[in-house]
PDB file of C-alpha atoms in Angstrom:
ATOM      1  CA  UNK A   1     -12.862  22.767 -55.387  1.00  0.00           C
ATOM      2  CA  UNK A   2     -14.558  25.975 -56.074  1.00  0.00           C
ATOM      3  CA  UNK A   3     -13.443  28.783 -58.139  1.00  0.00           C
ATOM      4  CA  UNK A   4     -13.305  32.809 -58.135  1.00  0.00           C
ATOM      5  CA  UNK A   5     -13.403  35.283 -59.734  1.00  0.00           C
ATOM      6  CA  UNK A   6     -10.004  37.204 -60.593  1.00  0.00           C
ATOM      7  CA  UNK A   7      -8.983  40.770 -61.160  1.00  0.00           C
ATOM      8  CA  UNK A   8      -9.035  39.731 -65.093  1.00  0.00           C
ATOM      9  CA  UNK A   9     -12.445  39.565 -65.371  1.00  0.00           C
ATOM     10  CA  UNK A  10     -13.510  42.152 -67.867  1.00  0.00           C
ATOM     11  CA  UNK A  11     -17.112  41.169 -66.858  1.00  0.00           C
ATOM     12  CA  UNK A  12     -18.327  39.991 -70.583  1.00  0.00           C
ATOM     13  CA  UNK A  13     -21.213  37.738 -68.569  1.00  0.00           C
ATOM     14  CA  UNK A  14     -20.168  35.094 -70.483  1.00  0.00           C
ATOM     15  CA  UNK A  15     -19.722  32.940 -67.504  1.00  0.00           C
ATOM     16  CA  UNK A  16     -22.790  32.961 -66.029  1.00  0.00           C
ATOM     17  CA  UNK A  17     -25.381  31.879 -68.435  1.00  0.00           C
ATOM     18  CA  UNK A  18     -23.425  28.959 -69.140  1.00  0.00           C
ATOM     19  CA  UNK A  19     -23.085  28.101 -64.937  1.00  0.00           C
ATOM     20  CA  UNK A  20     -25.473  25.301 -64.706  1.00  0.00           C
ATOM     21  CA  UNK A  21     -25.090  25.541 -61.093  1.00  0.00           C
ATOM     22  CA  UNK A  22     -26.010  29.331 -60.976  1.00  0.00           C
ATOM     23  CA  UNK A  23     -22.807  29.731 -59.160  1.00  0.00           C
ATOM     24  CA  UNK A  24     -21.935  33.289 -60.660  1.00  0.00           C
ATOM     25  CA  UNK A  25     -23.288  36.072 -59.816  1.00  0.00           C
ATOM     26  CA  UNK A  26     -23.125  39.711 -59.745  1.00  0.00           C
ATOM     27  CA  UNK A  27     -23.002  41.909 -56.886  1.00  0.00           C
ATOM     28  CA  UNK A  28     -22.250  45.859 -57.322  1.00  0.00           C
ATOM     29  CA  UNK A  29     -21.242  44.976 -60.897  1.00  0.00           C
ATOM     30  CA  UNK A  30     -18.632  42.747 -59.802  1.00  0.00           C
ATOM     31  CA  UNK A  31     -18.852  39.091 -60.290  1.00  0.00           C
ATOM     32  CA  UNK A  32     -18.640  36.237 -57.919  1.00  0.00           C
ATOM     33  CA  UNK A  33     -18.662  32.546 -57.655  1.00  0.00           C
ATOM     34  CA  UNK A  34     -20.606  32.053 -55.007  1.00  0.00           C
ATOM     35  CA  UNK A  35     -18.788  28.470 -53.142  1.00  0.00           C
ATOM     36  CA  UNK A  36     -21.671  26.663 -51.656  1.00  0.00           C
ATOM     37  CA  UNK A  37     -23.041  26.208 -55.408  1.00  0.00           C
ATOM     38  CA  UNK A  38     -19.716  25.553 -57.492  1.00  0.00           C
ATOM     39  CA  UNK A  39     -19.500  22.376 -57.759  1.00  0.00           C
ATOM     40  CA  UNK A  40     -16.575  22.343 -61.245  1.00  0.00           C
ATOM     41  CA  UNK A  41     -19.575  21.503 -63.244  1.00  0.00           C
ATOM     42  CA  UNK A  42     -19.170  17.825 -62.078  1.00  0.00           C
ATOM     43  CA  UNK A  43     -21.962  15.811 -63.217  1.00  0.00           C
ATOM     44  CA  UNK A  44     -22.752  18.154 -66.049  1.00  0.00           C
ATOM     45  CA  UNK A  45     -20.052  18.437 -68.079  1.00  0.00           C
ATOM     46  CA  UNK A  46     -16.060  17.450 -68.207  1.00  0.00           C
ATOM     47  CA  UNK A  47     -14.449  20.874 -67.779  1.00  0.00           C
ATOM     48  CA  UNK A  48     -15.661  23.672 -65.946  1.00  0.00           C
ATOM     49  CA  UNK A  49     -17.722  26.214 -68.069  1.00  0.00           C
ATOM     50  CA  UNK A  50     -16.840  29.216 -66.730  1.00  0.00           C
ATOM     51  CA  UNK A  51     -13.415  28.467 -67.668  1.00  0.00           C
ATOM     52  CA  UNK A  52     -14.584  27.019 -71.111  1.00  0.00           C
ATOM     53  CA  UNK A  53     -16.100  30.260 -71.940  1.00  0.00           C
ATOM     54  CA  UNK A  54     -14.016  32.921 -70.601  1.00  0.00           C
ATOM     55  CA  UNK A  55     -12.212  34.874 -73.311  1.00  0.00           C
ATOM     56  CA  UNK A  56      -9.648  35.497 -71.234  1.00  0.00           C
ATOM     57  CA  UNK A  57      -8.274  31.875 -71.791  1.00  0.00           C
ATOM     58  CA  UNK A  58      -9.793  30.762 -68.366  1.00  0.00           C
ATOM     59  CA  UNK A  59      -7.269  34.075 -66.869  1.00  0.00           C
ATOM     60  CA  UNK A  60     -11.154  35.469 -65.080  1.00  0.00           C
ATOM     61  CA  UNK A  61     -11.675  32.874 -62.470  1.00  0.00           C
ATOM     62  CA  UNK A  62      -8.946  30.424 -60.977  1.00  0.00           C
ATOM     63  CA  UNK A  63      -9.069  27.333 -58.578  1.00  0.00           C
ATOM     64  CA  UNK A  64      -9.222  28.518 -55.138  1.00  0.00           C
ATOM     65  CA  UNK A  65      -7.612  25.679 -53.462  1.00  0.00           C
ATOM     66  CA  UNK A  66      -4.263  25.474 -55.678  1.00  0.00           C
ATOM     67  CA  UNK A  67      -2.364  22.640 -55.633  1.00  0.00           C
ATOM     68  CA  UNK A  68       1.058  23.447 -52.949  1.00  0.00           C
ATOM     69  CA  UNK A  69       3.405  21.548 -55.593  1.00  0.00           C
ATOM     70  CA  UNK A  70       1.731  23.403 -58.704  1.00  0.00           C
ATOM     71  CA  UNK A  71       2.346  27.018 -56.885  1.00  0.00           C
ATOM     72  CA  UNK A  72       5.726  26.362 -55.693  1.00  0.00           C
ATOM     73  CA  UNK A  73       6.926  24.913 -59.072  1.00  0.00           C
ATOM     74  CA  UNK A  74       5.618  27.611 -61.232  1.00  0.00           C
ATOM     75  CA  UNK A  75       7.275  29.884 -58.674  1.00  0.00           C
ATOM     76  CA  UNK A  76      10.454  28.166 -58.912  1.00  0.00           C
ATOM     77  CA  UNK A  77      10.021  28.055 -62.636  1.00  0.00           C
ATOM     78  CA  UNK A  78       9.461  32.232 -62.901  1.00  0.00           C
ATOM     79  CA  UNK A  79      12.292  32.564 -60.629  1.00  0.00           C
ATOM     80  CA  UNK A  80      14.520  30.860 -62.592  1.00  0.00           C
ATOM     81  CA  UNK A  81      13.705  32.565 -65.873  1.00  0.00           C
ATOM     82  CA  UNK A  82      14.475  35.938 -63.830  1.00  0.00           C
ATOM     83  CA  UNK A  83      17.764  34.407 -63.498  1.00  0.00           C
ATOM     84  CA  UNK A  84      18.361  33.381 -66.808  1.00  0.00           C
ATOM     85  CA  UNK A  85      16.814  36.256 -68.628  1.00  0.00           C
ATOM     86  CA  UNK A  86      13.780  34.556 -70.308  1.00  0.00           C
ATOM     87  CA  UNK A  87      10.934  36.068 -68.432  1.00  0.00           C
ATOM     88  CA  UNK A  88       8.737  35.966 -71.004  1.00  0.00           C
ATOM     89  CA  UNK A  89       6.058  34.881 -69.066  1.00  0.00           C
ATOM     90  CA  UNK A  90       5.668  38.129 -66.944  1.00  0.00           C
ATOM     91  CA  UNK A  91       5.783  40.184 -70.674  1.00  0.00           C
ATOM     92  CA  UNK A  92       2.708  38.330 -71.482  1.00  0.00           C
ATOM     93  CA  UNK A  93       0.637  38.437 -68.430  1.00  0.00           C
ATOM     94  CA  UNK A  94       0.971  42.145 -68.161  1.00  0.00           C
ATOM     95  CA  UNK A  95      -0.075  42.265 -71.839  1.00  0.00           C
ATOM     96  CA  UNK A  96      -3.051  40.372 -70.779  1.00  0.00           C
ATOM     97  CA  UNK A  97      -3.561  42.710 -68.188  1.00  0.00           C
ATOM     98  CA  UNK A  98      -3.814  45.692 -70.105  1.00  0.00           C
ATOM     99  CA  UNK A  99      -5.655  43.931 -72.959  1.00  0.00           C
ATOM    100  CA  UNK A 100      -8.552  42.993 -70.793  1.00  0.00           C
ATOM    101  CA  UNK A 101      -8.655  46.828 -68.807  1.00  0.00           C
ATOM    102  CA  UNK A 102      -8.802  47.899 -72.546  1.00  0.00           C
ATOM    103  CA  UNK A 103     -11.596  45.396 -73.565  1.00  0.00           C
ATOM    104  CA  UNK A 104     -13.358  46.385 -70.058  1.00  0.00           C
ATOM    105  CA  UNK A 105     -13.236  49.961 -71.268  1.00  0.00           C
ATOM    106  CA  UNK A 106     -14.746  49.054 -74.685  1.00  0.00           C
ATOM    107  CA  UNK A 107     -17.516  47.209 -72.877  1.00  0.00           C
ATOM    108  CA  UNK A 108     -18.368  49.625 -70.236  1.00  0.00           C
ATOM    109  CA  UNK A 109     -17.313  53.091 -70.805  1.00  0.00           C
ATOM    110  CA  UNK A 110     -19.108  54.953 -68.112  1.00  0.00           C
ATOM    111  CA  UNK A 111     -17.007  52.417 -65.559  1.00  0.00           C
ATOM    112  CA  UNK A 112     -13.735  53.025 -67.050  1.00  0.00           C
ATOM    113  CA  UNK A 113     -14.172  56.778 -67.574  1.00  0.00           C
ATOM    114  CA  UNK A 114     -14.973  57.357 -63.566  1.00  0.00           C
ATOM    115  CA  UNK A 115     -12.212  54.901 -62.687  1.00  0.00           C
ATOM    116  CA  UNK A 116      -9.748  57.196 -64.389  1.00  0.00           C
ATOM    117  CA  UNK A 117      -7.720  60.330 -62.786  1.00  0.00           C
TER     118      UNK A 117
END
């Protein structure tokens, strides 16, 4: 199963050098994970690296195939803390949203600055 690259990525290129497929790559300052080469670092290591070394807790790339019974469960789960008041979950993924925009910023200024009205 191959992974890509999510809107999380605050493009620290810590990924990449660590790929020991060469899967990631950049293209118009965006990163990819190119599929034909991902291969979830089986054979080199236990745990995918890109995912080991992405300061956003693994949040920059995700699974592309996701397992049905994972999704719907974690859907059910969000759903039901709507319900009951505890959604928790969505406070901290929007934090992590506007953490990593802010860290983006930090990193690449001249980006951020034309991406802003």
């Amino acid at each position: 199963m191959a992974f890509q690259i999510t809107q999380k990525c605050i493009s620290c290129d810590r990924c990449r050098p660590v790929c020991p497929t060469g899967a990631i790559q950049i293209q118009d300052n965006r990163y990819f994970i190119n599929a034909d080469l991902c291969n979830n670092c089986e054979g080199h290591y236990s745990v995918p690296q890109c995912r080991a070394a992405c300061p956003a807790n693994g949040g920059g790339c995700i699974p592309v195939f996701q397992d049905y019974w994972d999704w719907w469960f974690a859907t059910y789960n969000r759903h039901i803390d709507r319900l009951k008041g505890t959604a928790s979950a969505d406070y901290w993924e929007r934090w992590s949203e506007v953490y990593s925009a802010k860290i983006a910023a930090l990193i690449h200024p001249a980006q951020s600055a034309g991406a802003q009205p």
